Short mmCIF file of C-alpha atoms in Angstrom, two decimals:
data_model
loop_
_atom_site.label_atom_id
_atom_site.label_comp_id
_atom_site.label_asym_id
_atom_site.label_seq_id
_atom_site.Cartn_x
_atom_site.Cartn_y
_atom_site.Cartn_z
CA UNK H 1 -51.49 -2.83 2.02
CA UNK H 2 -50.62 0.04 0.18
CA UNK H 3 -50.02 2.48 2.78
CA UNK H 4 -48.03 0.61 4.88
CA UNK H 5 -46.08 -0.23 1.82
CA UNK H 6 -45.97 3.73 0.96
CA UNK H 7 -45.02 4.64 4.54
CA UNK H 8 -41.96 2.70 4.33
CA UNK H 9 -40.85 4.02 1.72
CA UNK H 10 -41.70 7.46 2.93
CA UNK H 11 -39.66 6.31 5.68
CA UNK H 12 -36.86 5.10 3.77
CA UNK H 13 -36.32 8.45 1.77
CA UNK H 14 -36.62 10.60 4.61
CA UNK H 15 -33.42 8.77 5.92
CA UNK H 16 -31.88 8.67 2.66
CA UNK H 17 -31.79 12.29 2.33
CA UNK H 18 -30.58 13.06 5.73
CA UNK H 19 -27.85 10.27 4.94
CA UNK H 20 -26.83 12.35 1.86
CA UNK H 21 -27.03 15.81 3.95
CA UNK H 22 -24.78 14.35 6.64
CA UNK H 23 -22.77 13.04 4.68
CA UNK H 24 -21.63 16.06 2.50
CA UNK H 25 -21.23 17.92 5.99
CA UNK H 26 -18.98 14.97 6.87
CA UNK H 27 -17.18 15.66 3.42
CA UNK H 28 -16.24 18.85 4.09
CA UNK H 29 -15.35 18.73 7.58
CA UNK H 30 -11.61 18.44 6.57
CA UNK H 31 -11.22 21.65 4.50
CA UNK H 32 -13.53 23.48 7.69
CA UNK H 33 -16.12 24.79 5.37
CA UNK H 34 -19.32 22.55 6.60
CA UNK H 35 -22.54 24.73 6.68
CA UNK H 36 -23.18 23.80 9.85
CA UNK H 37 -20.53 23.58 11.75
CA UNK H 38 -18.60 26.33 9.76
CA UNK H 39 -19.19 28.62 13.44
CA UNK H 40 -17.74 26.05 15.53
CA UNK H 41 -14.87 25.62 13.48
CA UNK H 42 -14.39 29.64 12.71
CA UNK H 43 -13.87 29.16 16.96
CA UNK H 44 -12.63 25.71 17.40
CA UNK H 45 -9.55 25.48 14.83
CA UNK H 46 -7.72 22.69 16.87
CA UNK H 47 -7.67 19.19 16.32
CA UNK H 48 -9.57 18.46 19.52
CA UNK H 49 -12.41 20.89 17.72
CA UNK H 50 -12.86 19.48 14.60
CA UNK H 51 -12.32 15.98 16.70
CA UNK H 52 -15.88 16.79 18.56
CA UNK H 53 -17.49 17.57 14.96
CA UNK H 54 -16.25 14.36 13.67
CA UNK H 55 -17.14 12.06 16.71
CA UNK H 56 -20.88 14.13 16.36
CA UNK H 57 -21.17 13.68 12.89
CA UNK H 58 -20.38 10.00 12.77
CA UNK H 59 -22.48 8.85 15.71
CA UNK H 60 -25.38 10.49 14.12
CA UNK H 61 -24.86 9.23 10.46
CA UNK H 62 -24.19 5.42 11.91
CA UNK H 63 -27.31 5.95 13.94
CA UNK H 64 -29.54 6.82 10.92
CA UNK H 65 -27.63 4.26 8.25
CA UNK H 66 -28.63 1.59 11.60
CA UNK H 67 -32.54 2.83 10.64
CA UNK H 68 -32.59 2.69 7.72
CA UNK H 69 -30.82 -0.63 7.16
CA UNK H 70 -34.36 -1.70 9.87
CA UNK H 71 -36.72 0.25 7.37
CA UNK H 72 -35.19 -1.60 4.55
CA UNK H 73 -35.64 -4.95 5.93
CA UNK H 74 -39.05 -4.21 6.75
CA UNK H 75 -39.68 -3.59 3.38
CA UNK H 76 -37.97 -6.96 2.17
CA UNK H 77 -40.32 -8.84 4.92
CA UNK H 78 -43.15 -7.22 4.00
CA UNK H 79 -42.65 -8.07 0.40
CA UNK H 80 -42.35 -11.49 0.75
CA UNK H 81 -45.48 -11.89 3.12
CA UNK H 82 -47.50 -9.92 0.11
CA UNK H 83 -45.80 -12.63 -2.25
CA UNK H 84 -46.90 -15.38 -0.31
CA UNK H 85 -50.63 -14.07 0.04
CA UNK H 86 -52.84 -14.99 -3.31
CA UNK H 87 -54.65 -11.46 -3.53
CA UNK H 88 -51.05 -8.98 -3.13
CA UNK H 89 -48.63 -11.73 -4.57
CA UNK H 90 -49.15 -10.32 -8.12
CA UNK H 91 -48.70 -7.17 -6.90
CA UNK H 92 -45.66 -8.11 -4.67
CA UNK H 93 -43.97 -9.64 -7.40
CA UNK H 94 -44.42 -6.61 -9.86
CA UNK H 95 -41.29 -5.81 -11.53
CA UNK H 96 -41.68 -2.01 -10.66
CA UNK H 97 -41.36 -3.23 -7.03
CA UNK H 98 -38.98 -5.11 -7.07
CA UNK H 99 -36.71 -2.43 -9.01
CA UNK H 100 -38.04 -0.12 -6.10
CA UNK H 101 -36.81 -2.60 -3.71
CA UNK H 102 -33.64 -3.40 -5.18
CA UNK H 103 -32.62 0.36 -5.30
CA UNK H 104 -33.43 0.95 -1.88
CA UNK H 105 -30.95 -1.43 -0.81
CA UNK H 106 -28.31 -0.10 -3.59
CA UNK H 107 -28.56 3.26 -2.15
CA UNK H 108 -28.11 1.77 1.40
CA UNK H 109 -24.93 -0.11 0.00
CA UNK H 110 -23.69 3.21 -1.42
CA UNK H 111 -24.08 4.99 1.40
CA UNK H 112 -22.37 2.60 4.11
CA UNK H 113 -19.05 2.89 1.52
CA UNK H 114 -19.05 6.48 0.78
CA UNK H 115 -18.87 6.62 5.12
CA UNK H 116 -16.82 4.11 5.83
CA UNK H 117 -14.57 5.70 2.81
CA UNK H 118 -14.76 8.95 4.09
CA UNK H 119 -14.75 8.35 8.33
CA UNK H 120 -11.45 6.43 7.50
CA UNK H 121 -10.07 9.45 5.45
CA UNK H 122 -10.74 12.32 7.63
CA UNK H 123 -9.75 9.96 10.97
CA UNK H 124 -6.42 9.87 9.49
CA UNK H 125 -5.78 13.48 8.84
CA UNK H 126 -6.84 14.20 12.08
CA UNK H 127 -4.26 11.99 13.42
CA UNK H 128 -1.91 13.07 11.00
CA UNK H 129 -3.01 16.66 12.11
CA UNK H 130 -3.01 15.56 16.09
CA UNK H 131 0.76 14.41 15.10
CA UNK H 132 2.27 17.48 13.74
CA UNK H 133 0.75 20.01 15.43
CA UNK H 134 1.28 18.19 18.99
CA UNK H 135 -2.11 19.55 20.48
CA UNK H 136 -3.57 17.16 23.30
CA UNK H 137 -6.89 16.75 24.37
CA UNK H 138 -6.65 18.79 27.89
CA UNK H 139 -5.14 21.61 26.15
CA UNK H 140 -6.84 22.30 22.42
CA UNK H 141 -5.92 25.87 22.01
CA UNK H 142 -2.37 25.64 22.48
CA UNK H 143 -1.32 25.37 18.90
CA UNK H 144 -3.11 27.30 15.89
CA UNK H 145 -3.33 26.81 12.12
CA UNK H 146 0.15 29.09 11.65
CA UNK H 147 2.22 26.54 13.61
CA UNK H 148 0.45 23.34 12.42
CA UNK H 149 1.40 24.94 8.87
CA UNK H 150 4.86 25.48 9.93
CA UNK H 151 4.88 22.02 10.90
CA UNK H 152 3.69 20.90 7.64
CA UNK H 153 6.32 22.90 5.45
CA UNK H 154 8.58 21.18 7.86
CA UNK H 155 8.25 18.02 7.28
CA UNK H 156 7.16 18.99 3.13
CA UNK H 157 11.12 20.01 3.37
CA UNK H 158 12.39 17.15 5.15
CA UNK H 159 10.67 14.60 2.13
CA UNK H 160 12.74 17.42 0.03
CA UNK H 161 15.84 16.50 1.42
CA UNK H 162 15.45 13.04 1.53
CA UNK H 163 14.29 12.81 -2.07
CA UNK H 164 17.84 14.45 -2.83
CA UNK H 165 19.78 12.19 -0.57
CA UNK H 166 17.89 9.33 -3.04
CA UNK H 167 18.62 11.08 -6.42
CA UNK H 168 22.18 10.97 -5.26
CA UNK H 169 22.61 7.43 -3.82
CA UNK H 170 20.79 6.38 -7.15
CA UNK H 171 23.47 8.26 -9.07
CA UNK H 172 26.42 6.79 -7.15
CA UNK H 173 24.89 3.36 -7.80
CA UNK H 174 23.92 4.32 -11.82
CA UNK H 175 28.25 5.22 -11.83
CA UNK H 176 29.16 2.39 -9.98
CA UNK H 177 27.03 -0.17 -12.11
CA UNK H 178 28.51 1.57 -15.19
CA UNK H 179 32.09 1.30 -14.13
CA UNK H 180 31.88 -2.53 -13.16
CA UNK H 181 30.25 -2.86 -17.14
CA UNK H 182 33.30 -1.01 -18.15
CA UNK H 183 36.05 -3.43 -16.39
CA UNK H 184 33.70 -6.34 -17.16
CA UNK H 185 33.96 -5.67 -20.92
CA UNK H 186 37.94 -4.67 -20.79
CA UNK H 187 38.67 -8.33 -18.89
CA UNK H 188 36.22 -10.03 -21.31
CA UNK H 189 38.63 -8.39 -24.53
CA UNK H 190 41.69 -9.63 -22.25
CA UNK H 191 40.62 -12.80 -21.96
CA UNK H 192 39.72 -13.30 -26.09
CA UNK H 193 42.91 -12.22 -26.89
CA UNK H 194 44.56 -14.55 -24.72
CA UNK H 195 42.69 -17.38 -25.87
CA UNK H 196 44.12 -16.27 -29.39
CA UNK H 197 47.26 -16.66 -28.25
CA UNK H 198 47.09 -20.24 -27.68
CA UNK H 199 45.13 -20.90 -30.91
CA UNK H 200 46.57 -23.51 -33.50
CA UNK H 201 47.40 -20.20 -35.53
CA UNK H 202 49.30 -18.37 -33.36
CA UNK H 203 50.92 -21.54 -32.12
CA UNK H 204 52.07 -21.90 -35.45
CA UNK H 205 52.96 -18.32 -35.85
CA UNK H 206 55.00 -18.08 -32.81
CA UNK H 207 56.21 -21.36 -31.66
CA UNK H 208 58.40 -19.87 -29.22
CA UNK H 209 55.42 -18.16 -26.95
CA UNK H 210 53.57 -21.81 -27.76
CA UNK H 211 56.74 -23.88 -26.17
CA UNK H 212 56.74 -21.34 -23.22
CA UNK H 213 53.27 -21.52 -22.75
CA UNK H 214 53.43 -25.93 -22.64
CA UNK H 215 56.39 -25.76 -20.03
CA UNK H 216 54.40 -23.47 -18.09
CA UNK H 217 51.20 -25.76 -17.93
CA UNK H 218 53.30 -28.60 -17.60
CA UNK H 219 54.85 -26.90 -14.62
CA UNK H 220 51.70 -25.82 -13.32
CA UNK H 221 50.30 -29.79 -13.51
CA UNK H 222 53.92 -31.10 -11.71
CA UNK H 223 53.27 -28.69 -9.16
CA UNK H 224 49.80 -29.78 -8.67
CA UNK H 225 50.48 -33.54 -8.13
CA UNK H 226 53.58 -32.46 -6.01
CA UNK H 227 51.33 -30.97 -3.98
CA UNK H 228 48.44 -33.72 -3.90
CA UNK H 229 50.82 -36.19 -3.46
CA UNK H 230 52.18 -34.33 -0.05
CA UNK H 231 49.08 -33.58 1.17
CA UNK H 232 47.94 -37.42 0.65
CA UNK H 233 51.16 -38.38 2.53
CA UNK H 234 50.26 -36.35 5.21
CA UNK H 235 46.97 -37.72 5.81
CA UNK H 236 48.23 -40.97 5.60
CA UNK H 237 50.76 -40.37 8.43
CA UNK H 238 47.82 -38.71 10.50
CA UNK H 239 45.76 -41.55 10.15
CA UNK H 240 48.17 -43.96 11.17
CA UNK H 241 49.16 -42.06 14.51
CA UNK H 242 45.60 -41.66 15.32
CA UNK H 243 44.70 -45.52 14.61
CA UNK H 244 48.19 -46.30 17.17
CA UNK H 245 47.37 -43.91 19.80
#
């Protein structure tokens, strides 16, 4: 009972620190400065090199996260058969297995992120990398670190000049925005002051502006009925030639 218990776990942290090992390789495949495949890469600076390191690399940790997720649930079955037997269940229920249990499968959980975290990551800079530096898979020494750096100050100057071309659209709009305030606030002033003028005050003050200021309106209405009274009139006489013809 016991040793196939501690050969599990035996099992289990075997793969746990090769998980770990790989995955700090992994880690540091981006910067080039892997222990292990630091000779490759001193040789194979292309994309399609560290490409073949990073296809290697995530095979083999998938391959031993696939075990150990087996050795785990071997452990979790054999647990529960010890639970269900009357001499192991009080040892199968321990709390001190249990926590051992529960932090195998923690670790597992960990694990499968910090990959899937960092496989995502370095897959895009080596697309980003396959993208500026134009190297295809036929041909992987035809570009070097020089012109994929050359590349990158490239484009680094081309989000320059667009951040400028921003900063100066956004400065034409701050202007614009400020200069439509501006006329906003001098036809709000007109406005009050006109309003003053036809106060009961001023009216009073000036009667001359006020009489102006009636005709007008009273012009303004004449003209206004004039003209609804023609336009009804000429609807009218459309109607009726329709309704004859």
């Amino acid at each position: 009972m016991v040793e196939i218990w501690d050969d599990l776990r035996r099992r289990a942290r075997t793969l746990e620190n090769h998980i770990d090992a790989k995955l700090v390789v992994l880690n540091k495949l981006a910067s080039g400065t892997s222990g292990r495949c630091e000779a490759l890469l001193s040789d194979k600076t292309t994309v399609s090199g560290k490409q073949e390191i990073f296809d290697s690399l995530s095979a083999e940790i998938e391959s031993m996260i696939a075990k150990l997720t087996q050795v785990d649930d071997q452990m979790t079955e054999y647990i529960a058969k010890c639970q269900e037997n009357s001499r192991t269940g009080a040892w199968a229920s321990g709390p001190a297995l249990q926590h051992t249990l529960r932090r195998h499968r923690e670790i597992l959980r960990d694990y499968c992120t910090e990959y899937n975290r960092s496989h995502d990551n370095i897959r895009n800079q080596l697309q980003r990398e396959s993208l500026l530096s134009g190297v295809s898979n036929d041909n992987p020494y035809l570009n070097n670190r020089s012109k994929a750096s050359d590349m990158y100050l490239k484009e680094n100057e081309h989000i320059s000049s667009c951040d400028r071309l921003l900063d100066e659209q956004i400065s034409i709009a701050i202007s614009a925005k400020e200069h439509v305030h501006n006329q906003r606030v001098s036809l709000r002033d007109i406005s009050k002051k006109m309003n003053a003028l036809t106060t009961y005050h001023v009216a009073e003050k000036y009667p001359l502006l006020n009489s102006l200021m009636q005709k007008m309106q009273a012009r303004k209405r004449r003209d206004s009925i004039i003209m609804a009274t023609m336009i009804s009139t000429c609807l009218i006489l459309i109607y009726i030639y329709v309704v004859r013809m």
